[in-house]
């Protein structure tokens, strides 16, 4: 529900009076309290005005608007301009129908889609100060490291439940539902590559207590570097990432050091044995900003090997 703000009209003062009251304090002719009483201006208002704490300067007295007045004026101008437009159309009551809308989207390459919901924490993590600080740190870490030794890894989850997908079939016929194999409703793929454009072999994590041979690729020559694992929920865990780091990542990046590895900062990627091994292998870990409020979402180095 929208709150209705009612301005307190008990204290009436002009912009000129506010300037004179502030000048009296600046010139040491009056104290803050004396000037507030003399010009009939609330003391907190005068204090904020003198200290420059009122935010965006406004041409009106009192607190500034949430959106700058100049921006509001531009929005109003656009509204007034659209109001004056009198485009003649063949539509009934000047309202286009569904056919026109479909053709309009096709002509301009548009689509009609449902907006994705974005977590509030993810939106807060997009704070420009957090992002700027992270990229400044990343710049310092990668200053003397060539692109072929700067890697980034990330994982994504897939769902194999047929009830969550749609199929195309003939009209008037029921689409037969497929049945997923036991323990394979979800799986995760961990991918990586370097700034030079070279890709790392992927890690596929299935949901299940055991890893079955039928889940793995049969073409050993074509998929020789691909690795597999299984967890109860199909998500990556510390032990899984530890094995991947040892057996897949380190063997796939060559012998040149140092190497910078950028990751999303998830706790499953960091453990004591990984830290010790990375220090030994001269691999620098750089954590990207987490999806947390700005006060805690600082991208930082987890650890860096000494040279």
PDB file of C-alpha atoms in Angstrom:
ATOM      1  CA  UNK A   1       0.000   0.000   0.000  1.00  0.00           C
ATOM      2  CA  UNK A   2       1.362   3.429  -0.915  1.00  0.00           C
ATOM      3  CA  UNK A   3       1.948   5.759   1.994  1.00  0.00           C
ATOM      4  CA  UNK A   4       0.520   9.260   1.761  1.00  0.00           C
ATOM      5  CA  UNK A   5       2.994  11.821   3.035  1.00  0.00           C
ATOM      6  CA  UNK A   6       1.460  15.014   4.420  1.00  0.00           C
ATOM      7  CA  UNK A   7       3.826  17.971   4.723  1.00  0.00           C
ATOM      8  CA  UNK A   8       3.919  19.606   8.136  1.00  0.00           C
ATOM      9  CA  UNK A   9       2.538  23.104   7.500  1.00  0.00           C
ATOM     10  CA  UNK A  10       2.953  24.370  11.063  1.00  0.00           C
ATOM     11  CA  UNK A  11       6.313  25.831  10.116  1.00  0.00           C
ATOM     12  CA  UNK A  12       6.125  27.968   6.988  1.00  0.00           C
ATOM     13  CA  UNK A  13       9.271  29.466   5.555  1.00  0.00           C
ATOM     14  CA  UNK A  14      10.567  30.433   2.148  1.00  0.00           C
ATOM     15  CA  UNK A  15      13.703  29.436   0.331  1.00  0.00           C
ATOM     16  CA  UNK A  16      15.046  32.943   0.898  1.00  0.00           C
ATOM     17  CA  UNK A  17      14.446  32.663   4.645  1.00  0.00           C
ATOM     18  CA  UNK A  18      16.331  29.368   4.687  1.00  0.00           C
ATOM     19  CA  UNK A  19      19.294  30.975   2.918  1.00  0.00           C
ATOM     20  CA  UNK A  20      19.273  33.966   5.323  1.00  0.00           C
ATOM     21  CA  UNK A  21      19.120  31.661   8.343  1.00  0.00           C
ATOM     22  CA  UNK A  22      22.064  29.649   7.064  1.00  0.00           C
ATOM     23  CA  UNK A  23      24.018  32.829   6.291  1.00  0.00           C
ATOM     24  CA  UNK A  24      23.452  34.067   9.834  1.00  0.00           C
ATOM     25  CA  UNK A  25      25.034  30.904  11.190  1.00  0.00           C
ATOM     26  CA  UNK A  26      27.877  30.916   8.671  1.00  0.00           C
ATOM     27  CA  UNK A  27      28.699  34.557   9.547  1.00  0.00           C
ATOM     28  CA  UNK A  28      28.621  33.764  13.279  1.00  0.00           C
ATOM     29  CA  UNK A  29      25.870  36.320  13.801  1.00  0.00           C
ATOM     30  CA  UNK A  30      23.602  33.728  15.394  1.00  0.00           C
ATOM     31  CA  UNK A  31      23.860  30.246  16.754  1.00  0.00           C
ATOM     32  CA  UNK A  32      22.034  27.426  15.017  1.00  0.00           C
ATOM     33  CA  UNK A  33      19.251  27.393  17.639  1.00  0.00           C
ATOM     34  CA  UNK A  34      18.863  31.191  17.591  1.00  0.00           C
ATOM     35  CA  UNK A  35      18.682  31.347  13.810  1.00  0.00           C
ATOM     36  CA  UNK A  36      16.131  28.510  13.696  1.00  0.00           C
ATOM     37  CA  UNK A  37      13.877  30.309  16.199  1.00  0.00           C
ATOM     38  CA  UNK A  38      14.262  33.733  14.583  1.00  0.00           C
ATOM     39  CA  UNK A  39      13.448  32.590  11.037  1.00  0.00           C
ATOM     40  CA  UNK A  40      10.856  30.006  12.218  1.00  0.00           C
ATOM     41  CA  UNK A  41      12.696  27.085  10.564  1.00  0.00           C
ATOM     42  CA  UNK A  42      12.912  23.600  12.133  1.00  0.00           C
ATOM     43  CA  UNK A  43      16.326  23.158  13.702  1.00  0.00           C
ATOM     44  CA  UNK A  44      17.012  19.728  12.048  1.00  0.00           C
ATOM     45  CA  UNK A  45      16.134  21.210   8.644  1.00  0.00           C
ATOM     46  CA  UNK A  46      18.497  24.133   9.117  1.00  0.00           C
ATOM     47  CA  UNK A  47      21.241  21.852  10.434  1.00  0.00           C
ATOM     48  CA  UNK A  48      21.014  19.519   7.413  1.00  0.00           C
ATOM     49  CA  UNK A  49      20.968  22.483   5.033  1.00  0.00           C
ATOM     50  CA  UNK A  50      24.071  24.032   6.588  1.00  0.00           C
ATOM     51  CA  UNK A  51      25.966  20.711   6.652  1.00  0.00           C
ATOM     52  CA  UNK A  52      24.973  19.861   3.087  1.00  0.00           C
ATOM     53  CA  UNK A  53      23.208  16.666   4.161  1.00  0.00           C
ATOM     54  CA  UNK A  54      20.015  17.273   2.212  1.00  0.00           C
ATOM     55  CA  UNK A  55      21.146  15.234  -0.782  1.00  0.00           C
ATOM     56  CA  UNK A  56      20.184  16.543  -4.201  1.00  0.00           C
ATOM     57  CA  UNK A  57      19.715  20.291  -4.179  1.00  0.00           C
ATOM     58  CA  UNK A  58      16.148  21.334  -4.884  1.00  0.00           C
ATOM     59  CA  UNK A  59      14.629  24.622  -5.955  1.00  0.00           C
ATOM     60  CA  UNK A  60      11.881  24.143  -3.393  1.00  0.00           C
ATOM     61  CA  UNK A  61      12.192  24.360   0.358  1.00  0.00           C
ATOM     62  CA  UNK A  62      12.417  21.326   2.590  1.00  0.00           C
ATOM     63  CA  UNK A  63      13.528  17.804   1.704  1.00  0.00           C
ATOM     64  CA  UNK A  64      14.477  16.992  -1.909  1.00  0.00           C
ATOM     65  CA  UNK A  65      12.414  14.632  -4.052  1.00  0.00           C
ATOM     66  CA  UNK A  66      13.446  10.983  -4.358  1.00  0.00           C
ATOM     67  CA  UNK A  67      13.989  11.427  -8.113  1.00  0.00           C
ATOM     68  CA  UNK A  68      15.806  14.582  -9.276  1.00  0.00           C
ATOM     69  CA  UNK A  69      13.414  17.320 -10.359  1.00  0.00           C
ATOM     70  CA  UNK A  70      15.128  17.590 -13.756  1.00  0.00           C
ATOM     71  CA  UNK A  71      14.469  13.891 -14.445  1.00  0.00           C
ATOM     72  CA  UNK A  72      10.828  14.270 -13.413  1.00  0.00           C
ATOM     73  CA  UNK A  73      10.518  17.256 -15.754  1.00  0.00           C
ATOM     74  CA  UNK A  74      11.804  15.179 -18.670  1.00  0.00           C
ATOM     75  CA  UNK A  75       9.313  12.392 -17.887  1.00  0.00           C
ATOM     76  CA  UNK A  76       6.465  14.921 -17.755  1.00  0.00           C
ATOM     77  CA  UNK A  77       7.597  16.410 -21.073  1.00  0.00           C
ATOM     78  CA  UNK A  78       7.497  12.977 -22.719  1.00  0.00           C
ATOM     79  CA  UNK A  79       4.037  12.323 -21.306  1.00  0.00           C
ATOM     80  CA  UNK A  80       2.735  15.637 -22.575  1.00  0.00           C
ATOM     81  CA  UNK A  81       4.263  15.035 -26.008  1.00  0.00           C
ATOM     82  CA  UNK A  82       2.652  11.608 -26.308  1.00  0.00           C
ATOM     83  CA  UNK A  83      -0.642  13.109 -25.177  1.00  0.00           C
ATOM     84  CA  UNK A  84      -0.562  15.575 -28.092  1.00  0.00           C
ATOM     85  CA  UNK A  85       0.188  12.961 -30.731  1.00  0.00           C
ATOM     86  CA  UNK A  86      -2.854  12.234 -32.933  1.00  0.00           C
ATOM     87  CA  UNK A  87      -1.799   9.315 -35.142  1.00  0.00           C
ATOM     88  CA  UNK A  88      -4.646   8.108 -37.361  1.00  0.00           C
ATOM     89  CA  UNK A  89      -5.120   4.336 -37.362  1.00  0.00           C
ATOM     90  CA  UNK A  90      -7.627   1.940 -38.920  1.00  0.00           C
ATOM     91  CA  UNK A  91      -8.177   0.196 -35.592  1.00  0.00           C
ATOM     92  CA  UNK A  92     -11.533   0.204 -33.873  1.00  0.00           C
ATOM     93  CA  UNK A  93     -11.463   2.838 -31.111  1.00  0.00           C
ATOM     94  CA  UNK A  94      -7.779   3.342 -32.027  1.00  0.00           C
ATOM     95  CA  UNK A  95      -6.874   0.142 -30.155  1.00  0.00           C
ATOM     96  CA  UNK A  96      -4.777  -2.417 -32.098  1.00  0.00           C
ATOM     97  CA  UNK A  97      -5.847  -6.054 -31.955  1.00  0.00           C
ATOM     98  CA  UNK A  98      -3.966  -9.292 -31.316  1.00  0.00           C
ATOM     99  CA  UNK A  99      -3.003  -9.793 -34.985  1.00  0.00           C
ATOM    100  CA  UNK A 100      -1.302  -6.409 -35.153  1.00  0.00           C
ATOM    101  CA  UNK A 101       0.567  -7.116 -31.928  1.00  0.00           C
ATOM    102  CA  UNK A 102       1.857 -10.448 -33.249  1.00  0.00           C
ATOM    103  CA  UNK A 103       3.035  -8.873 -36.504  1.00  0.00           C
ATOM    104  CA  UNK A 104       4.549  -5.946 -34.596  1.00  0.00           C
ATOM    105  CA  UNK A 105       6.674  -8.314 -32.509  1.00  0.00           C
ATOM    106  CA  UNK A 106       7.723 -10.249 -35.614  1.00  0.00           C
ATOM    107  CA  UNK A 107       8.734  -7.101 -37.531  1.00  0.00           C
ATOM    108  CA  UNK A 108      10.899  -5.739 -34.723  1.00  0.00           C
ATOM    109  CA  UNK A 109      12.323  -8.991 -33.356  1.00  0.00           C
ATOM    110  CA  UNK A 110      10.467  -8.755 -30.046  1.00  0.00           C
ATOM    111  CA  UNK A 111       9.013 -11.460 -27.827  1.00  0.00           C
ATOM    112  CA  UNK A 112       6.273 -11.505 -25.224  1.00  0.00           C
ATOM    113  CA  UNK A 113       7.707 -13.088 -22.094  1.00  0.00           C
ATOM    114  CA  UNK A 114       7.148 -13.298 -18.379  1.00  0.00           C
ATOM    115  CA  UNK A 115       9.684 -11.217 -16.403  1.00  0.00           C
ATOM    116  CA  UNK A 116      12.185 -13.282 -14.464  1.00  0.00           C
ATOM    117  CA  UNK A 117      12.162 -12.874 -10.717  1.00  0.00           C
ATOM    118  CA  UNK A 118      15.496 -11.703  -9.375  1.00  0.00           C
ATOM    119  CA  UNK A 119      16.464 -12.277  -5.776  1.00  0.00           C
ATOM    120  CA  UNK A 120      16.645  -9.117  -3.732  1.00  0.00           C
ATOM    121  CA  UNK A 121      20.093 -10.094  -2.505  1.00  0.00           C
ATOM    122  CA  UNK A 122      21.304 -10.471  -6.090  1.00  0.00           C
ATOM    123  CA  UNK A 123      20.029  -6.990  -6.928  1.00  0.00           C
ATOM    124  CA  UNK A 124      21.725  -5.529  -3.877  1.00  0.00           C
ATOM    125  CA  UNK A 125      24.991  -7.206  -4.867  1.00  0.00           C
ATOM    126  CA  UNK A 126      24.999  -5.077  -8.013  1.00  0.00           C
ATOM    127  CA  UNK A 127      26.133  -2.111  -5.946  1.00  0.00           C
ATOM    128  CA  UNK A 128      28.508  -0.058  -8.158  1.00  0.00           C
ATOM    129  CA  UNK A 129      30.958   0.477  -5.295  1.00  0.00           C
ATOM    130  CA  UNK A 130      31.203  -3.286  -4.674  1.00  0.00           C
ATOM    131  CA  UNK A 131      31.700  -4.007  -8.369  1.00  0.00           C
ATOM    132  CA  UNK A 132      34.270  -1.229  -8.789  1.00  0.00           C
ATOM    133  CA  UNK A 133      36.270  -2.439  -5.794  1.00  0.00           C
ATOM    134  CA  UNK A 134      36.226  -6.014  -7.109  1.00  0.00           C
ATOM    135  CA  UNK A 135      37.451  -5.109 -10.600  1.00  0.00           C
ATOM    136  CA  UNK A 136      40.181  -2.902  -9.154  1.00  0.00           C
ATOM    137  CA  UNK A 137      41.382  -5.869  -7.102  1.00  0.00           C
ATOM    138  CA  UNK A 138      41.135  -8.174 -10.109  1.00  0.00           C
ATOM    139  CA  UNK A 139      43.174  -5.695 -12.172  1.00  0.00           C
ATOM    140  CA  UNK A 140      45.957  -5.759  -9.604  1.00  0.00           C
ATOM    141  CA  UNK A 141      45.981  -9.561  -9.428  1.00  0.00           C
ATOM    142  CA  UNK A 142      46.094 -10.094 -13.195  1.00  0.00           C
ATOM    143  CA  UNK A 143      48.432  -7.183 -14.002  1.00  0.00           C
ATOM    144  CA  UNK A 144      51.413  -9.394 -14.928  1.00  0.00           C
ATOM    145  CA  UNK A 145      49.558 -12.607 -15.789  1.00  0.00           C
ATOM    146  CA  UNK A 146      49.024 -13.406 -19.515  1.00  0.00           C
ATOM    147  CA  UNK A 147      45.474 -14.250 -20.743  1.00  0.00           C
ATOM    148  CA  UNK A 148      46.247 -17.946 -21.214  1.00  0.00           C
ATOM    149  CA  UNK A 149      46.878 -18.239 -17.464  1.00  0.00           C
ATOM    150  CA  UNK A 150      43.701 -16.428 -16.285  1.00  0.00           C
ATOM    151  CA  UNK A 151      40.909 -18.964 -15.770  1.00  0.00           C
ATOM    152  CA  UNK A 152      37.262 -18.731 -14.760  1.00  0.00           C
ATOM    153  CA  UNK A 153      35.072 -21.603 -13.604  1.00  0.00           C
ATOM    154  CA  UNK A 154      31.368 -21.784 -12.821  1.00  0.00           C
ATOM    155  CA  UNK A 155      28.660 -24.405 -12.575  1.00  0.00           C
ATOM    156  CA  UNK A 156      25.067 -24.582 -13.718  1.00  0.00           C
ATOM    157  CA  UNK A 157      22.266 -26.985 -12.818  1.00  0.00           C
ATOM    158  CA  UNK A 158      19.977 -28.885 -15.198  1.00  0.00           C
ATOM    159  CA  UNK A 159      16.721 -30.700 -14.511  1.00  0.00           C
ATOM    160  CA  UNK A 160      15.781 -33.934 -16.266  1.00  0.00           C
ATOM    161  CA  UNK A 161      12.240 -34.199 -14.890  1.00  0.00           C
ATOM    162  CA  UNK A 162       9.947 -34.558 -17.960  1.00  0.00           C
ATOM    163  CA  UNK A 163       7.042 -33.003 -16.050  1.00  0.00           C
ATOM    164  CA  UNK A 164       8.880 -29.671 -16.119  1.00  0.00           C
ATOM    165  CA  UNK A 165       9.320 -29.482 -19.875  1.00  0.00           C
ATOM    166  CA  UNK A 166       6.961 -29.134 -22.840  1.00  0.00           C
ATOM    167  CA  UNK A 167       6.981 -31.020 -26.130  1.00  0.00           C
ATOM    168  CA  UNK A 168       5.605 -30.357 -29.612  1.00  0.00           C
ATOM    169  CA  UNK A 169       3.058 -32.915 -30.815  1.00  0.00           C
ATOM    170  CA  UNK A 170       0.099 -33.249 -33.173  1.00  0.00           C
ATOM    171  CA  UNK A 171      -3.151 -31.551 -32.153  1.00  0.00           C
ATOM    172  CA  UNK A 172      -5.752 -33.762 -30.514  1.00  0.00           C
ATOM    173  CA  UNK A 173      -3.231 -36.335 -29.322  1.00  0.00           C
ATOM    174  CA  UNK A 174      -1.862 -36.814 -25.838  1.00  0.00           C
ATOM    175  CA  UNK A 175       1.888 -36.455 -25.520  1.00  0.00           C
ATOM    176  CA  UNK A 176       3.350 -39.531 -23.852  1.00  0.00           C
ATOM    177  CA  UNK A 177       5.395 -38.792 -20.782  1.00  0.00           C
ATOM    178  CA  UNK A 178       8.898 -40.162 -20.516  1.00  0.00           C
ATOM    179  CA  UNK A 179      10.224 -41.534 -17.249  1.00  0.00           C
ATOM    180  CA  UNK A 180      13.589 -40.376 -15.995  1.00  0.00           C
ATOM    181  CA  UNK A 181      16.091 -42.865 -14.683  1.00  0.00           C
ATOM    182  CA  UNK A 182      16.344 -43.327 -10.913  1.00  0.00           C
ATOM    183  CA  UNK A 183      18.441 -40.730  -9.152  1.00  0.00           C
ATOM    184  CA  UNK A 184      18.933 -38.548 -12.231  1.00  0.00           C
ATOM    185  CA  UNK A 185      16.369 -35.768 -11.788  1.00  0.00           C
ATOM    186  CA  UNK A 186      19.041 -33.066 -11.456  1.00  0.00           C
ATOM    187  CA  UNK A 187      22.652 -32.732 -12.446  1.00  0.00           C
ATOM    188  CA  UNK A 188      25.313 -30.028 -12.417  1.00  0.00           C
ATOM    189  CA  UNK A 189      27.935 -29.173 -15.029  1.00  0.00           C
ATOM    190  CA  UNK A 190      31.113 -27.354 -14.000  1.00  0.00           C
ATOM    191  CA  UNK A 191      32.778 -25.578 -16.917  1.00  0.00           C
ATOM    192  CA  UNK A 192      35.870 -23.424 -17.199  1.00  0.00           C
ATOM    193  CA  UNK A 193      38.147 -21.649 -19.608  1.00  0.00           C
ATOM    194  CA  UNK A 194      40.837 -18.994 -19.828  1.00  0.00           C
ATOM    195  CA  UNK A 195      40.912 -15.450 -21.181  1.00  0.00           C
ATOM    196  CA  UNK A 196      42.738 -16.726 -24.289  1.00  0.00           C
ATOM    197  CA  UNK A 197      39.645 -18.717 -25.304  1.00  0.00           C
ATOM    198  CA  UNK A 198      40.809 -22.205 -24.338  1.00  0.00           C
ATOM    199  CA  UNK A 199      38.278 -24.467 -22.597  1.00  0.00           C
ATOM    200  CA  UNK A 200      38.784 -26.838 -19.710  1.00  0.00           C
ATOM    201  CA  UNK A 201      37.328 -30.329 -19.647  1.00  0.00           C
ATOM    202  CA  UNK A 202      33.910 -30.274 -17.912  1.00  0.00           C
ATOM    203  CA  UNK A 203      32.833 -31.989 -14.731  1.00  0.00           C
ATOM    204  CA  UNK A 204      29.343 -33.540 -14.689  1.00  0.00           C
ATOM    205  CA  UNK A 205      27.742 -34.222 -11.304  1.00  0.00           C
ATOM    206  CA  UNK A 206      24.705 -36.513 -11.277  1.00  0.00           C
ATOM    207  CA  UNK A 207      22.121 -36.865  -8.528  1.00  0.00           C
ATOM    208  CA  UNK A 208      22.463 -40.224  -6.817  1.00  0.00           C
ATOM    209  CA  UNK A 209      24.409 -42.180  -4.236  1.00  0.00           C
ATOM    210  CA  UNK A 210      26.472 -44.020  -6.838  1.00  0.00           C
ATOM    211  CA  UNK A 211      27.892 -43.233 -10.265  1.00  0.00           C
ATOM    212  CA  UNK A 212      26.770 -45.688 -12.932  1.00  0.00           C
ATOM    213  CA  UNK A 213      28.781 -46.595 -16.023  1.00  0.00           C
ATOM    214  CA  UNK A 214      25.711 -46.015 -18.206  1.00  0.00           C
ATOM    215  CA  UNK A 215      25.773 -42.324 -17.267  1.00  0.00           C
ATOM    216  CA  UNK A 216      29.244 -41.747 -18.713  1.00  0.00           C
ATOM    217  CA  UNK A 217      30.286 -41.195 -22.325  1.00  0.00           C
ATOM    218  CA  UNK A 218      31.388 -44.280 -24.224  1.00  0.00           C
ATOM    219  CA  UNK A 219      33.647 -42.468 -26.711  1.00  0.00           C
ATOM    220  CA  UNK A 220      36.829 -42.393 -24.645  1.00  0.00           C
ATOM    221  CA  UNK A 221      38.853 -40.710 -27.379  1.00  0.00           C
ATOM    222  CA  UNK A 222      36.389 -37.862 -27.953  1.00  0.00           C
ATOM    223  CA  UNK A 223      35.583 -37.244 -24.273  1.00  0.00           C
ATOM    224  CA  UNK A 224      38.855 -38.402 -22.716  1.00  0.00           C
ATOM    225  CA  UNK A 225      39.204 -35.460 -20.326  1.00  0.00           C
ATOM    226  CA  UNK A 226      35.604 -35.309 -19.076  1.00  0.00           C
ATOM    227  CA  UNK A 227      35.152 -36.189 -15.408  1.00  0.00           C
ATOM    228  CA  UNK A 228      32.080 -37.421 -13.538  1.00  0.00           C
ATOM    229  CA  UNK A 229      30.783 -37.515  -9.974  1.00  0.00           C
ATOM    230  CA  UNK A 230      27.557 -38.157  -8.040  1.00  0.00           C
ATOM    231  CA  UNK A 231      26.028 -36.498  -4.975  1.00  0.00           C
ATOM    232  CA  UNK A 232      22.695 -36.959  -3.231  1.00  0.00           C
ATOM    233  CA  UNK A 233      21.274 -33.670  -4.528  1.00  0.00           C
ATOM    234  CA  UNK A 234      23.242 -33.337  -7.751  1.00  0.00           C
ATOM    235  CA  UNK A 235      25.088 -30.245  -6.507  1.00  0.00           C
ATOM    236  CA  UNK A 236      28.802 -29.694  -6.134  1.00  0.00           C
ATOM    237  CA  UNK A 237      30.413 -30.403  -2.768  1.00  0.00           C
ATOM    238  CA  UNK A 238      33.824 -29.622  -1.287  1.00  0.00           C
ATOM    239  CA  UNK A 239      35.153 -33.147  -1.771  1.00  0.00           C
ATOM    240  CA  UNK A 240      33.973 -33.187  -5.397  1.00  0.00           C
ATOM    241  CA  UNK A 241      35.605 -29.851  -6.161  1.00  0.00           C
ATOM    242  CA  UNK A 242      38.808 -30.983  -4.431  1.00  0.00           C
ATOM    243  CA  UNK A 243      39.049 -34.007  -6.727  1.00  0.00           C
ATOM    244  CA  UNK A 244      38.263 -31.868  -9.766  1.00  0.00           C
ATOM    245  CA  UNK A 245      40.935 -29.322  -8.813  1.00  0.00           C
ATOM    246  CA  UNK A 246      43.574 -32.006  -8.351  1.00  0.00           C
ATOM    247  CA  UNK A 247      42.832 -34.374 -11.215  1.00  0.00           C
ATOM    248  CA  UNK A 248      41.287 -32.156 -13.865  1.00  0.00           C
ATOM    249  CA  UNK A 249      42.106 -28.475 -13.395  1.00  0.00           C
ATOM    250  CA  UNK A 250      45.785 -28.758 -12.475  1.00  0.00           C
ATOM    251  CA  UNK A 251      46.437 -31.298 -15.209  1.00  0.00           C
ATOM    252  CA  UNK A 252      44.667 -29.148 -17.794  1.00  0.00           C
ATOM    253  CA  UNK A 253      46.391 -25.787 -17.218  1.00  0.00           C
ATOM    254  CA  UNK A 254      49.966 -26.809 -17.980  1.00  0.00           C
ATOM    255  CA  UNK A 255      53.112 -26.056 -15.990  1.00  0.00           C
ATOM    256  CA  UNK A 256      53.446 -22.273 -16.392  1.00  0.00           C
ATOM    257  CA  UNK A 257      52.806 -20.241 -13.252  1.00  0.00           C
ATOM    258  CA  UNK A 258      51.354 -18.209 -11.642  1.00  0.00           C
ATOM    259  CA  UNK A 259      47.761 -18.992 -12.636  1.00  0.00           C
ATOM    260  CA  UNK A 260      44.726 -16.900 -11.612  1.00  0.00           C
ATOM    261  CA  UNK A 261      41.482 -18.787 -11.002  1.00  0.00           C
ATOM    262  CA  UNK A 262      38.297 -16.679 -10.794  1.00  0.00           C
ATOM    263  CA  UNK A 263      35.293 -18.330  -9.168  1.00  0.00           C
ATOM    264  CA  UNK A 264      31.994 -17.310  -7.574  1.00  0.00           C
ATOM    265  CA  UNK A 265      33.099 -17.576  -3.958  1.00  0.00           C
ATOM    266  CA  UNK A 266      30.826 -20.503  -3.041  1.00  0.00           C
ATOM    267  CA  UNK A 267      31.849 -22.308   0.132  1.00  0.00           C
ATOM    268  CA  UNK A 268      31.977 -25.642  -1.718  1.00  0.00           C
ATOM    269  CA  UNK A 269      35.011 -24.392  -3.640  1.00  0.00           C
ATOM    270  CA  UNK A 270      37.152 -23.648  -0.598  1.00  0.00           C
ATOM    271  CA  UNK A 271      38.615 -26.115   1.876  1.00  0.00           C
ATOM    272  CA  UNK A 272      41.868 -26.440   3.763  1.00  0.00           C
ATOM    273  CA  UNK A 273      43.391 -28.999   1.410  1.00  0.00           C
ATOM    274  CA  UNK A 274      42.522 -26.843  -1.612  1.00  0.00           C
ATOM    275  CA  UNK A 275      44.171 -23.783  -0.014  1.00  0.00           C
ATOM    276  CA  UNK A 276      47.350 -25.712   0.788  1.00  0.00           C
ATOM    277  CA  UNK A 277      47.504 -27.252  -2.685  1.00  0.00           C
ATOM    278  CA  UNK A 278      46.893 -23.926  -4.417  1.00  0.00           C
ATOM    279  CA  UNK A 279      49.703 -22.296  -2.431  1.00  0.00           C
ATOM    280  CA  UNK A 280      51.992 -25.146  -3.396  1.00  0.00           C
ATOM    281  CA  UNK A 281      50.984 -24.938  -7.082  1.00  0.00           C
ATOM    282  CA  UNK A 282      51.182 -21.107  -7.207  1.00  0.00           C
ATOM    283  CA  UNK A 283      47.509 -20.736  -8.138  1.00  0.00           C
ATOM    284  CA  UNK A 284      45.856 -17.463  -7.120  1.00  0.00           C
ATOM    285  CA  UNK A 285      42.156 -17.670  -6.217  1.00  0.00           C
ATOM    286  CA  UNK A 286      40.003 -14.585  -6.859  1.00  0.00           C
ATOM    287  CA  UNK A 287      36.454 -14.596  -5.505  1.00  0.00           C
ATOM    288  CA  UNK A 288      33.787 -12.593  -7.344  1.00  0.00           C
ATOM    289  CA  UNK A 289      31.240 -10.599  -5.284  1.00  0.00           C
ATOM    290  CA  UNK A 290      28.756 -12.821  -3.469  1.00  0.00           C
ATOM    291  CA  UNK A 291      24.977 -12.371  -3.698  1.00  0.00           C
ATOM    292  CA  UNK A 292      24.757 -10.534  -0.392  1.00  0.00           C
ATOM    293  CA  UNK A 293      23.918  -6.986   0.716  1.00  0.00           C
ATOM    294  CA  UNK A 294      26.561  -4.410  -0.210  1.00  0.00           C
ATOM    295  CA  UNK A 295      27.980  -4.250   3.312  1.00  0.00           C
ATOM    296  CA  UNK A 296      29.235  -7.847   3.041  1.00  0.00           C
ATOM    297  CA  UNK A 297      29.395  -8.485  -0.695  1.00  0.00           C
ATOM    298  CA  UNK A 298      33.013  -7.544  -1.242  1.00  0.00           C
ATOM    299  CA  UNK A 299      34.870  -9.516  -3.863  1.00  0.00           C
ATOM    300  CA  UNK A 300      38.246 -10.486  -2.424  1.00  0.00           C
ATOM    301  CA  UNK A 301      41.153 -12.816  -2.808  1.00  0.00           C
ATOM    302  CA  UNK A 302      40.751 -15.947  -0.765  1.00  0.00           C
ATOM    303  CA  UNK A 303      44.449 -16.654  -0.870  1.00  0.00           C
ATOM    304  CA  UNK A 304      47.466 -16.013  -3.023  1.00  0.00           C
ATOM    305  CA  UNK A 305      50.649 -17.956  -3.325  1.00  0.00           C
ATOM    306  CA  UNK A 306      53.821 -16.187  -2.324  1.00  0.00           C
ATOM    307  CA  UNK A 307      56.481 -15.685  -4.998  1.00  0.00           C
TER     308      UNK A 307
END
